[in-house]
PDB file of N, CA and C in Angstrom:
ATOM      1  N   MET A 941       6.318   7.088   2.771  1.00  0.00           N
ATOM      2  CA  MET A 941       7.005   5.978   2.150  1.00  0.00           C
ATOM      3  C   MET A 941       6.830   6.103   0.643  1.00  0.00           C
ATOM      4  N   GLU A 942       7.871   5.847  -0.090  1.00  0.00           N
ATOM      5  CA  GLU A 942       7.822   5.876  -1.549  1.00  0.00           C
ATOM      6  C   GLU A 942       7.325   4.524  -2.082  1.00  0.00           C
ATOM      7  N   ALA A 943       6.776   4.549  -3.285  1.00  0.00           N
ATOM      8  CA  ALA A 943       6.243   3.335  -3.902  1.00  0.00           C
ATOM      9  C   ALA A 943       7.306   2.248  -4.016  1.00  0.00           C
ATOM     10  N   GLU A 944       8.516   2.622  -4.399  1.00  0.00           N
ATOM     11  CA  GLU A 944       9.579   1.641  -4.603  1.00  0.00           C
ATOM     12  C   GLU A 944       9.883   0.884  -3.312  1.00  0.00           C
ATOM     13  N   GLU A 945       9.926   1.593  -2.196  1.00  0.00           N
ATOM     14  CA  GLU A 945      10.208   0.954  -0.906  1.00  0.00           C
ATOM     15  C   GLU A 945       9.085   0.000  -0.514  1.00  0.00           C
ATOM     16  N   LEU A 946       7.840   0.455  -0.682  1.00  0.00           N
ATOM     17  CA  LEU A 946       6.697  -0.397  -0.353  1.00  0.00           C
ATOM     18  C   LEU A 946       6.717  -1.662  -1.204  1.00  0.00           C
ATOM     19  N   LEU A 947       6.948  -1.520  -2.499  1.00  0.00           N
ATOM     20  CA  LEU A 947       6.936  -2.673  -3.397  1.00  0.00           C
ATOM     21  C   LEU A 947       8.078  -3.634  -3.094  1.00  0.00           C
ATOM     22  N   GLU A 948       9.224  -3.108  -2.703  1.00  0.00           N
ATOM     23  CA  GLU A 948      10.353  -3.971  -2.339  1.00  0.00           C
ATOM     24  C   GLU A 948      10.037  -4.780  -1.085  1.00  0.00           C
ATOM     25  N   LEU A 949       9.482  -4.117  -0.076  1.00  0.00           N
ATOM     26  CA  LEU A 949       9.116  -4.803   1.161  1.00  0.00           C
ATOM     27  C   LEU A 949       8.008  -5.827   0.901  1.00  0.00           C
ATOM     28  N   TYR A 950       7.038  -5.456   0.067  1.00  0.00           N
ATOM     29  CA  TYR A 950       5.953  -6.371  -0.281  1.00  0.00           C
ATOM     30  C   TYR A 950       6.520  -7.614  -0.972  1.00  0.00           C
ATOM     31  N   ALA A 951       7.446  -7.428  -1.877  1.00  0.00           N
ATOM     32  CA  ALA A 951       8.068  -8.550  -2.598  1.00  0.00           C
ATOM     33  C   ALA A 951       8.818  -9.473  -1.641  1.00  0.00           C
ATOM     34  N   GLN A 952       9.297  -8.921  -0.522  1.00  0.00           N
ATOM     35  CA  GLN A 952      10.010  -9.711   0.484  1.00  0.00           C
ATOM     36  C   GLN A 952       9.056 -10.401   1.450  1.00  0.00           C
ATOM     37  N   GLY A 953       7.738 -10.186   1.264  1.00  0.00           N
ATOM     38  CA  GLY A 953       6.753 -10.870   2.099  1.00  0.00           C
ATOM     39  C   GLY A 953       6.063 -10.002   3.131  1.00  0.00           C
ATOM     40  N   GLU A 954       6.468  -8.755   3.267  1.00  0.00           N
ATOM     41  CA  GLU A 954       5.817  -7.851   4.229  1.00  0.00           C
ATOM     42  C   GLU A 954       4.409  -7.528   3.722  1.00  0.00           C
ATOM     43  N   ARG A 955       3.435  -7.559   4.623  1.00  0.00           N
ATOM     44  CA  ARG A 955       2.064  -7.218   4.265  1.00  0.00           C
ATOM     45  C   ARG A 955       1.493  -6.145   5.188  1.00  0.00           C
ATOM     46  N   ASN A 956       2.149  -5.870   6.291  1.00  0.00           N
ATOM     47  CA  ASN A 956       1.644  -4.901   7.257  1.00  0.00           C
ATOM     48  C   ASN A 956       2.214  -3.519   6.970  1.00  0.00           C
ATOM     49  N   PHE A 957       1.379  -2.679   6.384  1.00  0.00           N
ATOM     50  CA  PHE A 957       1.755  -1.299   6.112  1.00  0.00           C
ATOM     51  C   PHE A 957       0.777  -0.362   6.817  1.00  0.00           C
ATOM     52  N   SER A 958       0.308  -0.801   7.985  1.00  0.00           N
ATOM     53  CA  SER A 958      -0.615   0.020   8.755  1.00  0.00           C
ATOM     54  C   SER A 958       0.097   1.293   9.208  1.00  0.00           C
ATOM     55  N   ARG A 959      -0.642   2.366   9.177  1.00  0.00           N
ATOM     56  CA  ARG A 959      -0.177   3.694   9.600  1.00  0.00           C
ATOM     57  C   ARG A 959       0.929   4.289   8.728  1.00  0.00           C
ATOM     58  N   VAL A 960       1.179   3.695   7.565  1.00  0.00           N
ATOM     59  CA  VAL A 960       2.194   4.219   6.653  1.00  0.00           C
ATOM     60  C   VAL A 960       1.606   5.406   5.878  1.00  0.00           C
ATOM     61  N   ASN A 961       2.428   6.408   5.639  1.00  0.00           N
ATOM     62  CA  ASN A 961       1.991   7.567   4.873  1.00  0.00           C
ATOM     63  C   ASN A 961       2.258   7.305   3.388  1.00  0.00           C
ATOM     64  N   LEU A 962       1.188   7.093   2.639  1.00  0.00           N
ATOM     65  CA  LEU A 962       1.274   6.866   1.200  1.00  0.00           C
ATOM     66  C   LEU A 962       0.603   7.997   0.428  1.00  0.00           C
ATOM     67  N   SER A 963       0.449   9.148   1.053  1.00  0.00           N
ATOM     68  CA  SER A 963      -0.197  10.297   0.416  1.00  0.00           C
ATOM     69  C   SER A 963       0.529  10.674  -0.866  1.00  0.00           C
ATOM     70  N   GLY A 964      -0.223  10.740  -1.951  1.00  0.00           N
ATOM     71  CA  GLY A 964       0.323  11.147  -3.233  1.00  0.00           C
ATOM     72  C   GLY A 964       1.161  10.103  -3.950  1.00  0.00           C
ATOM     73  N   VAL A 965       1.287   8.906  -3.392  1.00  0.00           N
ATOM     74  CA  VAL A 965       2.122   7.866  -3.992  1.00  0.00           C
ATOM     75  C   VAL A 965       1.367   7.193  -5.139  1.00  0.00           C
ATOM     76  N   ASP A 966       2.063   6.940  -6.247  1.00  0.00           N
ATOM     77  CA  ASP A 966       1.459   6.295  -7.402  1.00  0.00           C
ATOM     78  C   ASP A 966       1.646   4.782  -7.304  1.00  0.00           C
ATOM     79  N   LEU A 967       0.545   4.087  -7.011  1.00  0.00           N
ATOM     80  CA  LEU A 967       0.544   2.630  -6.930  1.00  0.00           C
ATOM     81  C   LEU A 967      -0.372   2.043  -8.002  1.00  0.00           C
ATOM     82  N   SER A 968      -0.559   2.787  -9.072  1.00  0.00           N
ATOM     83  CA  SER A 968      -1.425   2.353 -10.168  1.00  0.00           C
ATOM     84  C   SER A 968      -0.934   1.036 -10.751  1.00  0.00           C
ATOM     85  N   GLY A 969      -1.859   0.093 -10.879  1.00  0.00           N
ATOM     86  CA  GLY A 969      -1.573  -1.171 -11.536  1.00  0.00           C
ATOM     87  C   GLY A 969      -0.747  -2.161 -10.743  1.00  0.00           C
ATOM     88  N   VAL A 970      -0.413  -1.857  -9.488  1.00  0.00           N
ATOM     89  CA  VAL A 970       0.412  -2.788  -8.716  1.00  0.00           C
ATOM     90  C   VAL A 970      -0.444  -3.868  -8.059  1.00  0.00           C
ATOM     91  N   ASP A 971       0.174  -4.994  -7.746  1.00  0.00           N
ATOM     92  CA  ASP A 971      -0.490  -6.118  -7.088  1.00  0.00           C
ATOM     93  C   ASP A 971      -0.145  -6.071  -5.611  1.00  0.00           C
ATOM     94  N   LEU A 972      -1.133  -5.703  -4.798  1.00  0.00           N
ATOM     95  CA  LEU A 972      -0.944  -5.627  -3.343  1.00  0.00           C
ATOM     96  C   LEU A 972      -1.974  -6.498  -2.626  1.00  0.00           C
ATOM     97  N   ARG A 973      -2.235  -7.663  -3.174  1.00  0.00           N
ATOM     98  CA  ARG A 973      -3.215  -8.564  -2.556  1.00  0.00           C
ATOM     99  C   ARG A 973      -2.832  -8.875  -1.115  1.00  0.00           C
ATOM    100  N   GLY A 974      -3.824  -8.773  -0.224  1.00  0.00           N
ATOM    101  CA  GLY A 974      -3.626  -9.135   1.169  1.00  0.00           C
ATOM    102  C   GLY A 974      -2.897  -8.107   2.007  1.00  0.00           C
ATOM    103  N   VAL A 975      -2.665  -6.940   1.463  1.00  0.00           N
ATOM    104  CA  VAL A 975      -1.926  -5.906   2.197  1.00  0.00           C
ATOM    105  C   VAL A 975      -2.793  -5.329   3.318  1.00  0.00           C
ATOM    106  N   ASP A 976      -2.164  -4.951   4.420  1.00  0.00           N
ATOM    107  CA  ASP A 976      -2.855  -4.310   5.541  1.00  0.00           C
ATOM    108  C   ASP A 976      -2.526  -2.827   5.504  1.00  0.00           C
ATOM    109  N   LEU A 977      -3.531  -2.020   5.153  1.00  0.00           N
ATOM    110  CA  LEU A 977      -3.370  -0.573   5.086  1.00  0.00           C
ATOM    111  C   LEU A 977      -4.175   0.117   6.182  1.00  0.00           C
ATOM    112  N   THR A 978      -4.402  -0.577   7.289  1.00  0.00           N
ATOM    113  CA  THR A 978      -5.180  -0.029   8.390  1.00  0.00           C
ATOM    114  C   THR A 978      -4.565   1.280   8.858  1.00  0.00           C
ATOM    115  N   ALA A 979      -5.358   2.336   8.849  1.00  0.00           N
ATOM    116  CA  ALA A 979      -4.976   3.677   9.290  1.00  0.00           C
ATOM    117  C   ALA A 979      -3.841   4.283   8.458  1.00  0.00           C
ATOM    118  N   ALA A 980      -3.579   3.720   7.279  1.00  0.00           N
ATOM    119  CA  ALA A 980      -2.576   4.310   6.384  1.00  0.00           C
ATOM    120  C   ALA A 980      -3.133   5.603   5.797  1.00  0.00           C
ATOM    121  N   LYS A 981      -2.264   6.549   5.535  1.00  0.00           N
ATOM    122  CA  LYS A 981      -2.679   7.811   4.909  1.00  0.00           C
ATOM    123  C   LYS A 981      -2.621   7.622   3.402  1.00  0.00           C
ATOM    124  N   LEU A 982      -3.798   7.661   2.777  1.00  0.00           N
ATOM    125  CA  LEU A 982      -3.906   7.400   1.348  1.00  0.00           C
ATOM    126  C   LEU A 982      -4.403   8.616   0.570  1.00  0.00           C
ATOM    127  N   SER A 983      -4.424   9.777   1.199  1.00  0.00           N
ATOM    128  CA  SER A 983      -4.914  10.984   0.550  1.00  0.00           C
ATOM    129  C   SER A 983      -4.089  11.291  -0.700  1.00  0.00           C
ATOM    130  N   GLY A 984      -4.756  11.345  -1.834  1.00  0.00           N
ATOM    131  CA  GLY A 984      -4.079  11.663  -3.078  1.00  0.00           C
ATOM    132  C   GLY A 984      -3.275  10.517  -3.663  1.00  0.00           C
ATOM    133  N   ALA A 985      -3.351   9.325  -3.059  1.00  0.00           N
ATOM    134  CA  ALA A 985      -2.636   8.164  -3.602  1.00  0.00           C
ATOM    135  C   ALA A 985      -3.334   7.716  -4.888  1.00  0.00           C
ATOM    136  N   TYR A 986      -2.565   7.269  -5.853  1.00  0.00           N
ATOM    137  CA  TYR A 986      -3.094   6.786  -7.116  1.00  0.00           C
ATOM    138  C   TYR A 986      -3.156   5.261  -7.062  1.00  0.00           C
ATOM    139  N   LEU A 987      -4.376   4.724  -7.076  1.00  0.00           N
ATOM    140  CA  LEU A 987      -4.583   3.285  -6.942  1.00  0.00           C
ATOM    141  C   LEU A 987      -5.341   2.695  -8.133  1.00  0.00           C
ATOM    142  N   THR A 988      -5.371   3.408  -9.247  1.00  0.00           N
ATOM    143  CA  THR A 988      -6.085   2.951 -10.433  1.00  0.00           C
ATOM    144  C   THR A 988      -5.555   1.597 -10.881  1.00  0.00           C
ATOM    145  N   ASN A 989      -6.461   0.653 -11.037  1.00  0.00           N
ATOM    146  CA  ASN A 989      -6.143  -0.713 -11.476  1.00  0.00           C
ATOM    147  C   ASN A 989      -5.199  -1.468 -10.541  1.00  0.00           C
ATOM    148  N   ALA A 990      -5.040  -1.004  -9.308  1.00  0.00           N
ATOM    149  CA  ALA A 990      -4.248  -1.750  -8.322  1.00  0.00           C
ATOM    150  C   ALA A 990      -5.075  -2.941  -7.847  1.00  0.00           C
ATOM    151  N   ASN A 991      -4.431  -4.080  -7.642  1.00  0.00           N
ATOM    152  CA  ASN A 991      -5.116  -5.262  -7.137  1.00  0.00           C
ATOM    153  C   ASN A 991      -5.008  -5.256  -5.618  1.00  0.00           C
ATOM    154  N   LEU A 992      -6.119  -4.944  -4.956  1.00  0.00           N
ATOM    155  CA  LEU A 992      -6.168  -4.871  -3.499  1.00  0.00           C
ATOM    156  C   LEU A 992      -7.064  -5.963  -2.917  1.00  0.00           C
ATOM    157  N   ASP A 993      -7.225  -7.062  -3.636  1.00  0.00           N
ATOM    158  CA  ASP A 993      -8.043  -8.175  -3.142  1.00  0.00           C
ATOM    159  C   ASP A 993      -7.539  -8.613  -1.773  1.00  0.00           C
ATOM    160  N   GLY A 994      -8.444  -8.718  -0.824  1.00  0.00           N
ATOM    161  CA  GLY A 994      -8.097  -9.178   0.517  1.00  0.00           C
ATOM    162  C   GLY A 994      -7.378  -8.147   1.370  1.00  0.00           C
ATOM    163  N   ALA A 995      -7.300  -6.915   0.889  1.00  0.00           N
ATOM    164  CA  ALA A 995      -6.621  -5.856   1.638  1.00  0.00           C
ATOM    165  C   ALA A 995      -7.471  -5.419   2.830  1.00  0.00           C
ATOM    166  N   SER A 996      -6.789  -4.989   3.890  1.00  0.00           N
ATOM    167  CA  SER A 996      -7.462  -4.435   5.066  1.00  0.00           C
ATOM    168  C   SER A 996      -7.211  -2.942   5.112  1.00  0.00           C
ATOM    169  N   SER A 997      -8.263  -2.195   5.356  1.00  0.00           N
ATOM    170  CA  SER A 997      -8.122  -0.756   5.478  1.00  0.00           C
ATOM    171  C   SER A 997      -9.237  -0.245   6.368  1.00  0.00           C
ATOM    172  N   VAL A 998      -8.872   0.366   7.466  1.00  0.00           N
ATOM    173  CA  VAL A 998      -9.835   0.933   8.396  1.00  0.00           C
ATOM    174  C   VAL A 998      -9.506   2.411   8.535  1.00  0.00           C
ATOM    175  N   GLU A 999     -10.502   3.252   8.281  1.00  0.00           N
ATOM    176  CA  GLU A 999     -10.288   4.682   8.373  1.00  0.00           C
ATOM    177  C   GLU A 999     -10.176   5.136   9.819  1.00  0.00           C
ATOM    178  N   CYS A1000      -9.225   5.996  10.097  1.00  0.00           N
ATOM    179  CA  CYS A1000      -9.081   6.573  11.436  1.00  0.00           C
ATOM    180  C   CYS A1000      -9.182   8.074  11.355  1.00  0.00           C
TER     181      CYS A1000
END
């Protein structure tokens, strides 16, 4: 999934991004409070200064 698609869905109220492939995606500085990233692929994702307060993430 590309950053633009994730951010658009998030803006529409979607919070469940479990099992989404975000490898290498630049999400630096974005606000993703309350997002569910359970089992999401985050290898190489750029999350510098991203707001992940209340986010769920469980490694699989």
